[in-house]
Coordinates of C-alpha atoms in Angstrom, one line a residue:
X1 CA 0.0 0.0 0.0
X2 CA 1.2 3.0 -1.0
X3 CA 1.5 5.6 1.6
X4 CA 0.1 8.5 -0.1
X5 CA -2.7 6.7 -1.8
X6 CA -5.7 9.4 -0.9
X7 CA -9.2 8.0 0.3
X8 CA -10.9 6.7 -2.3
X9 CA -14.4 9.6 -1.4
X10 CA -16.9 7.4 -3.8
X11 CA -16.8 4.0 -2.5
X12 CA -16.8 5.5 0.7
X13 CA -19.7 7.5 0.2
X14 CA -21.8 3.9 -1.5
X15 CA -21.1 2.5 1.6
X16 CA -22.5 4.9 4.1
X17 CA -25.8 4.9 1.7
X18 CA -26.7 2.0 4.5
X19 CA -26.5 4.4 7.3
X20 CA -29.2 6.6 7.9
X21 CA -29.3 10.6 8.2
X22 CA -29.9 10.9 11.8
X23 CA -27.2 8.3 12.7
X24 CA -24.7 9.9 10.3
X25 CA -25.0 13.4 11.3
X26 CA -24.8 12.5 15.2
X27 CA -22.2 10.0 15.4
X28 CA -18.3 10.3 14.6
X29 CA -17.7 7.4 12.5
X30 CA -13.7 6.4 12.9
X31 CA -11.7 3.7 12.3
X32 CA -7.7 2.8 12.8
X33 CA -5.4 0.6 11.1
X34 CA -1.8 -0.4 11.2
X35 CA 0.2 -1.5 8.4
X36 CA 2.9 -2.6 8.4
X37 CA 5.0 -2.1 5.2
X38 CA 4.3 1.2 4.3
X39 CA 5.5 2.4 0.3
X40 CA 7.0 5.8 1.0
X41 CA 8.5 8.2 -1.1
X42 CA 11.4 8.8 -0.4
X43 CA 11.6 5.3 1.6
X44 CA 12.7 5.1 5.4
X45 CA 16.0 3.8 6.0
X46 CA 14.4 1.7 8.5
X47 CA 11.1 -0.2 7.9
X48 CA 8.3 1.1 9.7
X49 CA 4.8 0.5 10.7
X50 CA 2.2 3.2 10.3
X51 CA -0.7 3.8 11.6
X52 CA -4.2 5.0 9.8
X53 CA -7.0 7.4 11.4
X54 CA -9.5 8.0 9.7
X55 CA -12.9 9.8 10.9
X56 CA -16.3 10.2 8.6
X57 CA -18.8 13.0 9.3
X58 CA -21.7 14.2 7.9
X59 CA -21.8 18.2 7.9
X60 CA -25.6 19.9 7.3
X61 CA -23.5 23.0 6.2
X62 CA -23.1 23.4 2.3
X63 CA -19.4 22.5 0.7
X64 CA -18.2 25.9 0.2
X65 CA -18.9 26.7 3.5
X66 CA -17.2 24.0 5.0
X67 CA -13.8 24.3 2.9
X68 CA -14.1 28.0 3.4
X69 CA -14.4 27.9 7.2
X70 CA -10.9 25.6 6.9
X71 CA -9.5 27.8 4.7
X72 CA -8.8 30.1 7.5
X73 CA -6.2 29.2 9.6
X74 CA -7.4 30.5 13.1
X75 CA -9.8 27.9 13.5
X76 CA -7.6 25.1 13.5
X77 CA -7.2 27.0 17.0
X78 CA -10.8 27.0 17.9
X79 CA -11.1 23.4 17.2
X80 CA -8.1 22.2 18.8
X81 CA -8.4 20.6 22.8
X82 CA -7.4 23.2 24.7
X83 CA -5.2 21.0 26.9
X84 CA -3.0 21.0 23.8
X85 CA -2.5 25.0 24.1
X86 CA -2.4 25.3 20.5
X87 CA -1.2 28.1 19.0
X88 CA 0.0 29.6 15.1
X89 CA 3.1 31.2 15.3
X90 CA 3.4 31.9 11.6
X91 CA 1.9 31.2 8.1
X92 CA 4.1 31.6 5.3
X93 CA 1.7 32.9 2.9
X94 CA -1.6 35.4 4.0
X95 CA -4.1 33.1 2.2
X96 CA -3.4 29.0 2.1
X97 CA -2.8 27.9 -0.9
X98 CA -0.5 24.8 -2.0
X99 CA 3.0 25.4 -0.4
X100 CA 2.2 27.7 2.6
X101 CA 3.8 26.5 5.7
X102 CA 3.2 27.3 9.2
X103 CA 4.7 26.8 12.5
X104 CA 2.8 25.9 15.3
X105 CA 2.9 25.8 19.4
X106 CA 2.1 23.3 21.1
X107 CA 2.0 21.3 24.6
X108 CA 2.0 17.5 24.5
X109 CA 1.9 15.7 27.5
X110 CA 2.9 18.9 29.5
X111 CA 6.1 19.1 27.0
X112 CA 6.2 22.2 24.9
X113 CA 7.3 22.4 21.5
X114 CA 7.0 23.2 17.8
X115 CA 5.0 22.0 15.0
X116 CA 6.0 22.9 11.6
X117 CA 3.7 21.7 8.1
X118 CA 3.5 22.6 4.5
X119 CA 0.4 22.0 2.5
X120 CA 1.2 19.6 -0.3
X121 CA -2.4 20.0 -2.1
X122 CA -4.8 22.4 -2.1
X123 CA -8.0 21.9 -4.4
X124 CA -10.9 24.0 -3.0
X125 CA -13.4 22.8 -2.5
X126 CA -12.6 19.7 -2.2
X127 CA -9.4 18.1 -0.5
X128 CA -6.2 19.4 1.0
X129 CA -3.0 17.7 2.5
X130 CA -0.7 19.0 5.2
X131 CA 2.2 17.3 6.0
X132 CA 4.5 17.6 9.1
X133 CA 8.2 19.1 8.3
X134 CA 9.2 18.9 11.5
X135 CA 7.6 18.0 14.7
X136 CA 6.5 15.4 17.3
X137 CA 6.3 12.4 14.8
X138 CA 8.5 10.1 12.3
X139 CA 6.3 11.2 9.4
X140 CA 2.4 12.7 9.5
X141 CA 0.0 13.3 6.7
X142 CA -3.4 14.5 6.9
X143 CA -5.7 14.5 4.2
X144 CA -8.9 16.7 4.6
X145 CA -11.2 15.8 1.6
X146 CA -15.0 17.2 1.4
X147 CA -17.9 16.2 -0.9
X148 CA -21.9 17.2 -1.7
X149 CA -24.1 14.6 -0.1
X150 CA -27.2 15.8 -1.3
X151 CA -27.5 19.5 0.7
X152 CA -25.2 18.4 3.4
X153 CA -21.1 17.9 3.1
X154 CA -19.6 14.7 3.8
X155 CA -15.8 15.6 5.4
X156 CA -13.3 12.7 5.9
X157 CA -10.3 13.6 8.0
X158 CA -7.2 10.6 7.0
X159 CA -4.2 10.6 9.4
X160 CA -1.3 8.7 8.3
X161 CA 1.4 8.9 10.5
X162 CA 5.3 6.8 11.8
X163 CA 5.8 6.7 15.5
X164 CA 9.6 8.6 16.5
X165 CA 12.2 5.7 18.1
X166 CA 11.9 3.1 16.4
X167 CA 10.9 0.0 18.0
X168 CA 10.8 1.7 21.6
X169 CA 8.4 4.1 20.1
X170 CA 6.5 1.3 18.7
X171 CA 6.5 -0.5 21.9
X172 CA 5.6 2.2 24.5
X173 CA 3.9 5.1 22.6
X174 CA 1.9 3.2 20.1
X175 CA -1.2 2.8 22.1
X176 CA -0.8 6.3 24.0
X177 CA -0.7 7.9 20.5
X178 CA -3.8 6.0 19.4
X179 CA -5.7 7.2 22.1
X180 CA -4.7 11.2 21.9
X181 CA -5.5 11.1 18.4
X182 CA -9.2 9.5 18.7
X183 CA -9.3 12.1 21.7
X184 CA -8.4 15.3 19.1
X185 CA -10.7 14.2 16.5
X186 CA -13.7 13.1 18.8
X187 CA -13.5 16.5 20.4
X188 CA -12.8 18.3 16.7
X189 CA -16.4 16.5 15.2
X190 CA -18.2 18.3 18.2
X191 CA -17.0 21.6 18.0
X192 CA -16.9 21.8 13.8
X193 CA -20.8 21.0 14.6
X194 CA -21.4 23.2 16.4
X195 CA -19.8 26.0 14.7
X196 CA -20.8 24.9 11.2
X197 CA -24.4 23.9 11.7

């Protein structure tokens, strides 16, 4: 599997036909996956596993609402835990577009230190891809894609990330890691409610 292979948005969006409305718009649908060979480009000098999030939800807010409101960069604050203590420090470029890169600060586990990403793709208003340039993790990819479901806007957030350390990372952080990130996103789905509907 390649690691940059994007969510496939169609086959996803056949199989949520057997969900209903209600349960789709009130319930964060997520799923997590290791693999263990991962393609990259460039490749690792050591093998690693990575790890998959991926979270489904169904927006009543039109599509060019939804990419607009993550078009602006502030709100990645406002939708951020606060235990993390998120903060931008900078943005390369005063609109995001493909190659803008920002520097963030942040707390994790009590530890402070800096996040810096570059989006890779940008295609209002559908899908866009930061990627971590330096930062708390091995390698991190996060694919925001959004599509028309009927009125409503169906948003998939894809993590794909490599633990630091090797196989002590592997060992000691893997399940820690697994449950900050379900923790983020869970909390993320609540607030992007309630500030987009």
């Amino acid at each position: 599997m390649n690691f940059l292979e994007q969510p496939d948005l169609e086959t996803l969006k056949t199989d949520l036909l057997n969900m209903s409305e209600a349960e789709l718009l009130n319930v964060p649908m997520q799923s997590f996956t290791k693999i263990e060979t991962p393609e990259l480009i460039p490749p690792l000098s050591q093998p690693s596993p990575f790890y998959r999030f991926r979270q489904i939800q169904l927006l009543d807010c039109p599509l060019e609402k939804c990419f607009e409101f993550f078009s602006e960069a502030k709100n990645l604050e406002n939708i951020t835990p606060d235990i993390l203590n998120f903060k931008i420090l900078s943005q390369s470029t005063p609109e995001i577009t493909e190659g803008s890169e920002f520097v963030y600060r942040l707390k994790v586990k009590g530890l402070p230190m800096k996040w810096r990403t570059k989006i890779t793709k940008w295609n209002p208003p559908f899908q866009f891809v930061d990627y971590q340039m330096s930062g708390p993790y091995r390698v991190w990819f996060h694919t925001h894609s959004f599509s028309q479901y009927g009125e409503k806007t169906l948003m998939i957030d894809e993590v794909k990330y490599i633990l630091p350390f090797g196989l002590f990372g592997k060992m000691f952080a893997a399940k820690m890691v697994e449950k900050d990130v379900k923790h983020i996103f869970n909390h993320r789905y609540y607030i992007i409610k309630e500030m987009l509907e």
